[in-house]
Tab-separated table of C-alpha atoms in Angstrom:
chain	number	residue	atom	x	y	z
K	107	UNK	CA	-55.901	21.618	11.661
K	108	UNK	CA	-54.350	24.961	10.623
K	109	UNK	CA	-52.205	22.611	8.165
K	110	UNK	CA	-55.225	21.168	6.472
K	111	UNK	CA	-57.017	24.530	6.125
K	112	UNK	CA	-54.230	25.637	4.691
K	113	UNK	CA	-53.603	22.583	2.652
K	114	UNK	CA	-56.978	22.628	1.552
K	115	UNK	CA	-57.654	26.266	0.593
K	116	UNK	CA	-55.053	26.093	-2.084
K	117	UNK	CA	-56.766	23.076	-3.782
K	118	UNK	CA	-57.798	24.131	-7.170
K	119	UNK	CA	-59.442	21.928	-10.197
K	120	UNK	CA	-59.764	23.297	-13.277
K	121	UNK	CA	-62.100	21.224	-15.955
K	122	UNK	CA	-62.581	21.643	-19.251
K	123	UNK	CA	-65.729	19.324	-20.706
K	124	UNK	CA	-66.880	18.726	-24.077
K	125	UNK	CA	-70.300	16.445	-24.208
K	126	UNK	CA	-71.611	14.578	-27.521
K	127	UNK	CA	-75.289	13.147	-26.753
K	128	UNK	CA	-77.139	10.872	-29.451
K	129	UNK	CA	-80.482	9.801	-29.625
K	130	UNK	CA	-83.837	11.886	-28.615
K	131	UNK	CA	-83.357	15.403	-27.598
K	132	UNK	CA	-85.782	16.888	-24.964
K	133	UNK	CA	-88.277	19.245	-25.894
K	134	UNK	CA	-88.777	22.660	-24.066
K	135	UNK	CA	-92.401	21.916	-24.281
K	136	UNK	CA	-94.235	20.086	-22.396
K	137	UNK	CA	-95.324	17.081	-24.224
K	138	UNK	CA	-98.881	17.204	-25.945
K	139	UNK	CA	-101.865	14.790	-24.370
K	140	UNK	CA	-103.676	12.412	-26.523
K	141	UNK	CA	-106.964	14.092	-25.877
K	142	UNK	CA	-108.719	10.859	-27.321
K	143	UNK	CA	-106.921	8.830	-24.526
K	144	UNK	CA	-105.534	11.335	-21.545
K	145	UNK	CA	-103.872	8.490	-19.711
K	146	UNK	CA	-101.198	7.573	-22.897
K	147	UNK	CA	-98.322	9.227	-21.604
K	148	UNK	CA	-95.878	7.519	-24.977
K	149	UNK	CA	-94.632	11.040	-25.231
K	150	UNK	CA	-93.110	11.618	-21.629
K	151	UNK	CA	-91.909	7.886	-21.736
K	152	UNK	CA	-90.183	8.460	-24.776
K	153	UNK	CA	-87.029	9.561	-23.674
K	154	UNK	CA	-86.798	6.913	-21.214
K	155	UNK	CA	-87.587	4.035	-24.115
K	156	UNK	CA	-85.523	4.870	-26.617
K	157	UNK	CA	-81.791	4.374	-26.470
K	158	UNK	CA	-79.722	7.630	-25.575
K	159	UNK	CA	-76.004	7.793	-25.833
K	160	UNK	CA	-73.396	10.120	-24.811
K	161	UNK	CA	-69.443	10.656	-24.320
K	162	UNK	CA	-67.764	13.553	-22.811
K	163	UNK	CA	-64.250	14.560	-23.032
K	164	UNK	CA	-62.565	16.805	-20.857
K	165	UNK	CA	-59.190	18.328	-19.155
K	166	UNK	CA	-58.935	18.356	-15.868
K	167	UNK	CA	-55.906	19.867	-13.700
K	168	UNK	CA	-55.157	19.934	-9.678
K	169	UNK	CA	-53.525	22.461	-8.166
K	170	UNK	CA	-52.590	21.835	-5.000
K	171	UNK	CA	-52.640	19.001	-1.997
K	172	UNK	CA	-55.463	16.781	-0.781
K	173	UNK	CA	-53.822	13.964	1.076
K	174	UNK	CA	-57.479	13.176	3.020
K	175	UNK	CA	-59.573	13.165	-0.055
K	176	UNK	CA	-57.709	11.618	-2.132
K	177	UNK	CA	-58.134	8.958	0.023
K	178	UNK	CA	-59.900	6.624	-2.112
K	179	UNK	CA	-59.494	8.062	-5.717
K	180	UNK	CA	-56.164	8.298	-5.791
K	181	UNK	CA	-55.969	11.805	-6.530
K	182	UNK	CA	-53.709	13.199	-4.068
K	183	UNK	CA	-51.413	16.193	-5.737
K	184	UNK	CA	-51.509	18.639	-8.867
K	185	UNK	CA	-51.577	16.519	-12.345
K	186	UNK	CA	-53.585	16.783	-15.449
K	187	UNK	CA	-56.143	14.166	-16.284
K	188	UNK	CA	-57.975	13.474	-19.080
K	189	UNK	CA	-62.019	13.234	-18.364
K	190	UNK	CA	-63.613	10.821	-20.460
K	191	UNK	CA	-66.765	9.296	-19.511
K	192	UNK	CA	-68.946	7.281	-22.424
K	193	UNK	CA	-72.452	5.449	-22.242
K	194	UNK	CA	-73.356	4.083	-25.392
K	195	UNK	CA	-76.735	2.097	-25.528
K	196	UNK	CA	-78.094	0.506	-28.546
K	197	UNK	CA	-81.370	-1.469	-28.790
K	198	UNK	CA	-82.460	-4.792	-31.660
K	199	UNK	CA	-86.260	-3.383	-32.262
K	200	UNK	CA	-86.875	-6.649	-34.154
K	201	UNK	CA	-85.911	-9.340	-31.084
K	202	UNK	CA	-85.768	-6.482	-27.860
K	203	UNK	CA	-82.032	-6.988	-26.993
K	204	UNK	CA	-80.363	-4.060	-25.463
K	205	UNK	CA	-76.637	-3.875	-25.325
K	206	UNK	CA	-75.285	-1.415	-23.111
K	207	UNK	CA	-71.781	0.226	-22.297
K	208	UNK	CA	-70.859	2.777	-19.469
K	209	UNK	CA	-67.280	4.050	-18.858
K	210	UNK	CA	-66.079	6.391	-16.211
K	211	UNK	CA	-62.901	7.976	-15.031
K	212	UNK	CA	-61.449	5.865	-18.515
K	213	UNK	CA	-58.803	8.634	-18.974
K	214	UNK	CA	-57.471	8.720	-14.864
K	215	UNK	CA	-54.756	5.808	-13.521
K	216	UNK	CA	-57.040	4.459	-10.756
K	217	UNK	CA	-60.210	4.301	-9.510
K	218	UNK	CA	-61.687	3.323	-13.322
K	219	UNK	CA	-65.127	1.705	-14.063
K	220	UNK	CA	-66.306	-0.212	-16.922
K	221	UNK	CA	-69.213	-1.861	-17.299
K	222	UNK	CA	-71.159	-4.066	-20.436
K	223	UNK	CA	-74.804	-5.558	-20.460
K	224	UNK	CA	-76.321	-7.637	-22.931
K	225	UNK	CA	-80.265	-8.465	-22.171
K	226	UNK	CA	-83.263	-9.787	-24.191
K	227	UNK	CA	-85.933	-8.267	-21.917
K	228	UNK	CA	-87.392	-11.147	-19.564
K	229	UNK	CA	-85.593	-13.530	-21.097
K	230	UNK	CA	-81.766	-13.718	-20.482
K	231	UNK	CA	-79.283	-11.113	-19.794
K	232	UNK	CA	-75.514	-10.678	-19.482
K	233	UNK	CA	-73.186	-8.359	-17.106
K	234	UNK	CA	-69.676	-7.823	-16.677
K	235	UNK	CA	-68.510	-4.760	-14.486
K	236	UNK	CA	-64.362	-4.110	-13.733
K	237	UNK	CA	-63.984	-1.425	-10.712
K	238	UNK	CA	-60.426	0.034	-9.706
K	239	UNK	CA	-60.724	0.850	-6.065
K	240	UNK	CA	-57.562	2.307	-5.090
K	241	UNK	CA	-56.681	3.274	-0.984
K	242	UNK	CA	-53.294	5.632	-0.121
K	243	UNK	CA	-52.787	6.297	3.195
K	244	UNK	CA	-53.030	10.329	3.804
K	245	UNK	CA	-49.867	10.518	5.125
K	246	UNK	CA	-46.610	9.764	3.725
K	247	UNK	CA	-43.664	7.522	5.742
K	248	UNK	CA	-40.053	7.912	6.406
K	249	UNK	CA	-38.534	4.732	7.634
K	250	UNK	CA	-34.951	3.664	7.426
K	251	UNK	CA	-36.431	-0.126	6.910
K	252	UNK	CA	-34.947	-2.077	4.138
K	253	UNK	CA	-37.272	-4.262	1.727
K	254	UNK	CA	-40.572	-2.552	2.821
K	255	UNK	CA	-43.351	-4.427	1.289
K	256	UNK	CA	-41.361	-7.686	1.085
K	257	UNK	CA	-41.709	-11.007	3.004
K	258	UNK	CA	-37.761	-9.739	4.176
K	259	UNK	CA	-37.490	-6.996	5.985
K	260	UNK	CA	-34.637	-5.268	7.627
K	261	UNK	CA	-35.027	-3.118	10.784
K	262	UNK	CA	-32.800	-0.362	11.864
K	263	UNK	CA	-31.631	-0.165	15.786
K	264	UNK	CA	-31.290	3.494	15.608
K	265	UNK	CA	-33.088	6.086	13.666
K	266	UNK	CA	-33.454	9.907	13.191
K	267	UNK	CA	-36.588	11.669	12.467
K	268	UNK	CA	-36.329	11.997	8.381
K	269	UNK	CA	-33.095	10.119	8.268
K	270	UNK	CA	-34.640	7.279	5.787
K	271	UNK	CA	-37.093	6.901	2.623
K	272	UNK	CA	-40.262	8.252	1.992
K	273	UNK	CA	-42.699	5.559	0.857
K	274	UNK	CA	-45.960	5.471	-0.156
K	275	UNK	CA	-48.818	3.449	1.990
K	276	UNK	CA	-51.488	2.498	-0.279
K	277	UNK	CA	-53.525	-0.757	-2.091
K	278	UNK	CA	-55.050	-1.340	-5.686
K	279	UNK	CA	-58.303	-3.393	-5.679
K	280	UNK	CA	-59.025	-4.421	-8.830
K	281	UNK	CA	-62.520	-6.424	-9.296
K	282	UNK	CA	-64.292	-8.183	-12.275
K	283	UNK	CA	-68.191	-9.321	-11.681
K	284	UNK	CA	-69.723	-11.701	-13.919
K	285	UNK	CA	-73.632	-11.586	-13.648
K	286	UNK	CA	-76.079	-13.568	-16.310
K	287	UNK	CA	-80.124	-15.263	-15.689
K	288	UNK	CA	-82.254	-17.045	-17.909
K	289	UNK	CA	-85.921	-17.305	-17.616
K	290	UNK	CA	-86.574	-20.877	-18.110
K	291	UNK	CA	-90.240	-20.247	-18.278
K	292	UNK	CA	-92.320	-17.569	-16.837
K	293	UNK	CA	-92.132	-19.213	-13.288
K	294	UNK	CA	-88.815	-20.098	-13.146
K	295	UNK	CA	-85.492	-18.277	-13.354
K	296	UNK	CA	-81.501	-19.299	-13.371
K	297	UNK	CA	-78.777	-16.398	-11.638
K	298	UNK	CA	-75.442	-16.797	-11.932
K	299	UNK	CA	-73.257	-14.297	-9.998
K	300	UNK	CA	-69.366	-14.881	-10.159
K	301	UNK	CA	-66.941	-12.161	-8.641
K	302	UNK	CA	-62.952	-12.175	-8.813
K	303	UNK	CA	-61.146	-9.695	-6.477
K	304	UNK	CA	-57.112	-9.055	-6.069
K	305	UNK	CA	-55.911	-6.246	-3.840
K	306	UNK	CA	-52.177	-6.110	-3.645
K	307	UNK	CA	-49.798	-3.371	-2.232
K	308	UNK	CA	-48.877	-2.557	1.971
K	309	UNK	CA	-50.415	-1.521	4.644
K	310	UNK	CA	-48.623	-0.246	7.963
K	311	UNK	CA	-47.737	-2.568	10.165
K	312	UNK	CA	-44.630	-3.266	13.051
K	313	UNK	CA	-43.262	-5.639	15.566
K	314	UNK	CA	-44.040	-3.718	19.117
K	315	UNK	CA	-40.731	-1.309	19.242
K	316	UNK	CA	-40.985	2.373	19.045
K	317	UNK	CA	-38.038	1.767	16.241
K	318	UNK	CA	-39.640	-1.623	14.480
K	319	UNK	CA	-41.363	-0.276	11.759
K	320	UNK	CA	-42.733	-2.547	9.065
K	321	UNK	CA	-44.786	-2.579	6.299
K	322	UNK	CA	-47.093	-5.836	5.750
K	323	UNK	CA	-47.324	-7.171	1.851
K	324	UNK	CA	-50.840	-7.517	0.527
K	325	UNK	CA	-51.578	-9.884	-2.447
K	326	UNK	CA	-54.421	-11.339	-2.118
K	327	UNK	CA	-57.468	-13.233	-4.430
K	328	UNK	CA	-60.816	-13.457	-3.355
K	329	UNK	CA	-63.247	-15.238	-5.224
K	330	UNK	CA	-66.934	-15.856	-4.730
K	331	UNK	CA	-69.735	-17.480	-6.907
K	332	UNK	CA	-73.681	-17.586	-6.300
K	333	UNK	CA	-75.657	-19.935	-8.196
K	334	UNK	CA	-79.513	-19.604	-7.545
K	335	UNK	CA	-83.206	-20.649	-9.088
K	336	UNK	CA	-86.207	-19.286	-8.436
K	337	UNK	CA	-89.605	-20.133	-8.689
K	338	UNK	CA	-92.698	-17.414	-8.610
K	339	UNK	CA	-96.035	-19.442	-8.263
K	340	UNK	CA	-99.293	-17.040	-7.657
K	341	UNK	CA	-99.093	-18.639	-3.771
K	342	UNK	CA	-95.751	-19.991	-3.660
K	343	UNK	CA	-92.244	-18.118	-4.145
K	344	UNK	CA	-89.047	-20.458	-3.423
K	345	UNK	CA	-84.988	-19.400	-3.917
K	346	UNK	CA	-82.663	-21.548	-3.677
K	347	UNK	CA	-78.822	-22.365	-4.069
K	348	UNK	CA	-75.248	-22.283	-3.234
K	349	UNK	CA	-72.978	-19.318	-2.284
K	350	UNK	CA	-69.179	-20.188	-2.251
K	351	UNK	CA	-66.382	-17.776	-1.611
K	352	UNK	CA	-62.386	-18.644	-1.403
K	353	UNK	CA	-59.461	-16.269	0.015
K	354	UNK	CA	-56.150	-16.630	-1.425
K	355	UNK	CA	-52.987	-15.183	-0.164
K	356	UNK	CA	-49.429	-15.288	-2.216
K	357	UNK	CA	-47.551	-14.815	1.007
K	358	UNK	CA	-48.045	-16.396	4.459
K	359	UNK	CA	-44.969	-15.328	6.747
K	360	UNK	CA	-42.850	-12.297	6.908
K	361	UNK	CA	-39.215	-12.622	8.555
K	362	UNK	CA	-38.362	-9.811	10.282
K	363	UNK	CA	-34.380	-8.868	11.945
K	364	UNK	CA	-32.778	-5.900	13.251
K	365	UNK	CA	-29.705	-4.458	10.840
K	366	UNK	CA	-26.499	-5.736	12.128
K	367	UNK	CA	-28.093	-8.911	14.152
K	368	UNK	CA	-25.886	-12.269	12.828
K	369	UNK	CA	-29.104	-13.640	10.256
K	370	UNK	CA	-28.042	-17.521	11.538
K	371	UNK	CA	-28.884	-17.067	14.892
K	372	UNK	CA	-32.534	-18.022	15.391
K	373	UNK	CA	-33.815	-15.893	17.786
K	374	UNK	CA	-32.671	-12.790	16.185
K	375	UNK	CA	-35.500	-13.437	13.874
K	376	UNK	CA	-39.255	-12.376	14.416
K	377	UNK	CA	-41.743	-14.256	12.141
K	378	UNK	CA	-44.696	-12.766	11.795
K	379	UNK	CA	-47.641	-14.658	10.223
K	380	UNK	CA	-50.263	-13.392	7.339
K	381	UNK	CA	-53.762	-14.437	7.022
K	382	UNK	CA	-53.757	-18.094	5.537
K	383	UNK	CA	-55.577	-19.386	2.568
K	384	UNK	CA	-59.989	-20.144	3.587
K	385	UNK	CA	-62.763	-20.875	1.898
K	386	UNK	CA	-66.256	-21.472	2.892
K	387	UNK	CA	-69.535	-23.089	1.129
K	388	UNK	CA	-73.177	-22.621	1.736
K	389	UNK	CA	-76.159	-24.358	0.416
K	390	UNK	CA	-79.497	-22.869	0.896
K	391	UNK	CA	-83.818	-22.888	0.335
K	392	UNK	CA	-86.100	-20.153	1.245
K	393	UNK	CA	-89.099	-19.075	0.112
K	394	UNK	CA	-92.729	-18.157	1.103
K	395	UNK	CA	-96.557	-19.258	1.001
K	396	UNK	CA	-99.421	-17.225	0.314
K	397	UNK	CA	-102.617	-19.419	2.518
K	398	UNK	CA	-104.669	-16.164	2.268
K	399	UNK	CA	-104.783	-12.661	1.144
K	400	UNK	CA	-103.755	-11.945	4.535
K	401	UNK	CA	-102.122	-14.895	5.960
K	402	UNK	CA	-98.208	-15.891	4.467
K	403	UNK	CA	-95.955	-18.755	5.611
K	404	UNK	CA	-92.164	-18.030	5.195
K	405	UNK	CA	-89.337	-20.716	6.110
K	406	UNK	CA	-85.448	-20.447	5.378
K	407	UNK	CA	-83.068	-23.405	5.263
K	408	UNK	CA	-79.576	-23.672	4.761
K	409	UNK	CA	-76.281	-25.079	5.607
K	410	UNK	CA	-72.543	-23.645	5.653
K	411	UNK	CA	-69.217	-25.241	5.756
K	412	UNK	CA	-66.149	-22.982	6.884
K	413	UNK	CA	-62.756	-24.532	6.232
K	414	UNK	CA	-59.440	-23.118	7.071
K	415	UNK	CA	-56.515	-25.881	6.489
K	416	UNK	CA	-53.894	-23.947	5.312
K	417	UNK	CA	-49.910	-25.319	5.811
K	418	UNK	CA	-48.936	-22.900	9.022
K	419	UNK	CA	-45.453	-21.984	7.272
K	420	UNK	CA	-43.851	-21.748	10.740
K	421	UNK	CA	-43.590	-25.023	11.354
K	422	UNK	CA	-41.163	-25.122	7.747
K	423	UNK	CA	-38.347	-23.498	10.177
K	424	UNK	CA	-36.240	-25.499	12.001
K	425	UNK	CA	-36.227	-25.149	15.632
K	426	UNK	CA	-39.209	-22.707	15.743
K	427	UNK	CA	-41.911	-25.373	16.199
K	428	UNK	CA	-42.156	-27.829	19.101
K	429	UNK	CA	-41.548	-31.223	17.990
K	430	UNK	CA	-44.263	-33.008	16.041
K	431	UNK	CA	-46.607	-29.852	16.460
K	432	UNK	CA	-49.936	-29.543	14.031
K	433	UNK	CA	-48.411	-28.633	11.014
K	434	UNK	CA	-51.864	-27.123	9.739
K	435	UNK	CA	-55.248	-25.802	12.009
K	436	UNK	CA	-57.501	-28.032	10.133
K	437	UNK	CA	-60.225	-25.669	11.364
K	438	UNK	CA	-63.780	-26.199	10.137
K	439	UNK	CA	-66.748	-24.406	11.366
K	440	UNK	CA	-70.162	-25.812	10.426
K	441	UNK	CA	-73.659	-24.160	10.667
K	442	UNK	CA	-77.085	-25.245	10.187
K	443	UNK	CA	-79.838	-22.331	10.398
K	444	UNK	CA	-83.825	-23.497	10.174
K	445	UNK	CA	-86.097	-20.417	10.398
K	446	UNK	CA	-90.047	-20.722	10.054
K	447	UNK	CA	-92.390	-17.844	9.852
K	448	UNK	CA	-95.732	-17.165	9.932
């Protein structure tokens, strides 16, 4: 604790910050009624109707250590960074389309978010959002293991305390969300949400010996898409649609040996296993019914497929497998949910 304090108390930031604004400046005074018609309040909503932009630039410098915070920013030791953050927001007065872009952390080397709408008020719009999500472990790791972060990895039998490398425990998400509707009429409305996800770098990890320290590889793809349509009645309100989502990972099995060990012999190997490739698929109807003021029906319906039949890579090594095993799990898990309310 004494450590952190100390750790923590010597943790300066220094910022420098320039802002540019466009667009409607607020006035010091309040806002003057229309005394023909109190309850028009155009001059308060002003500012909120009419596009405002604005970019600030900046220079930012750490002095100092913060392992723990820096958890999930990335932002763990002194550095200079340049601050630039920009929202730009224009507006078509003739058709009512708004296109709008927001940037943040744009000038730092993680943990960076864009994002860019396009929307004809109540008719279609259009999103895209990236997001950096960076996690470092808040500790740092000295390991005499050779090709940490690899599917091969090399364990010492003997080790002293600071003897090996430092490495660095952390992952990089990086995610890009696609979001769009349409208003087919004024009942009835098309979504469309698509996300793609990768996360790669390690995570700490081992084989059960005080000395077996390992590092597990993370490259992964995760994928999910949502296609819905709605339908708002003045008694009846239905959604309905699929939701799909699909896990890929670029490595499956990890061989593991002790340094020294002859690499032909079989058992001087220790496989360990990743998680293997799944995907699962949903199809669903819900909605509600309005038989009085007071009095509303609500059901739900849907139905979800879970497969996992991924090739188990163990069975690829000769002499590891029993004879004629399973060479994939062929799992499936199926559920069928009917909920009625009242």
């Amino acid at each position: 604790m004494s450590k952190l304090k100390h750790a923590l108390a010597h943790t300066t930031c220094v910022t420098v910050l320039l802002v540019f604004g466009t667009g409607p400046a607020w006035s010091e005074q309040e806002p003057k009624k229309n005394q023909a018609n109190p309850w028009d309040m155009s001059p308060t909503a002003a500012p909120f109707t009419t596009p405002d932009s604005s970019i600030s630039v900046g220079v930012g410098y750490l002095d100092g250590q913060r392992q723990q915070l820096g958890t999930f920013d990335g932002q763990r030791s002194s550095h200079g960074s340049l601050l630039f953050d920009a929202k730009i927001i224009k507006r078509d007065e003739a058709t009512g389309t708004w296109i709008t872009t927001q940037g943040r952390n744009l000038g730092m080397d993680s943990n960076r978010e864009v994002k860019v709408d396009l929307e004809r008020q109540g008719e279609w719009g259009f999103r895209v959002d990236y997001n950096e999500i960076p996690r470092v472990t808040p500790y740092s790791v000295n390991s005499k293991t050779e090709g940490l972060g690899t599917t091969t990895q090399t364990i010492p039998k003997t080790t002293t305390s600071g003897d090996g490398a430092t490495v660095q425990i952390r992952t990089d998400r990086e995610r890009v969300s696609l979001n769009t509707f349409r208003a087919l009429n004024s009942k009835i409305k098309f979504n469309l949400n698509f996300r793609n996800e990768t996360k790669e770098g390690t995570r700490q990890w081992g084989r059960g010996g005080s000395n077996e320290f390992a590092l597990e590889p993370v490259d992964w793809t995760i994928r999910q898409l949502e296609p819905t349509l709605s339908f708002t009645g003045d008694r009846l309100q239905l959604l309905g649609g699929y939701n799909g989502s699909w896990f890929r990972n670029e490595n499956n099995l990890v061989d593991t040996i002790l340094k020294g060990n002859n690499p032909a012999t079989l058992t001087n190997h220790a496989y360990l296993t990743l998680p293997l490739n799944n995907e699962a698929h949903q199809i669903f109807l819900g909605g509600g019914y309005h038989f009085t003021p007071d009095t509303r029906g609500t059901f739900k319906i849907s139905y979800s497929r879970a497969l996992q039949n991924e090739h188990i890579p163990t069975t690829d090594i000769t002499g590891l497998s029993i004879p004629n095993a399973p060479s994939s799990l062929q799992g499936r898990v199926d559920n069928t949910l009917l909920q009625l309310g009242l």
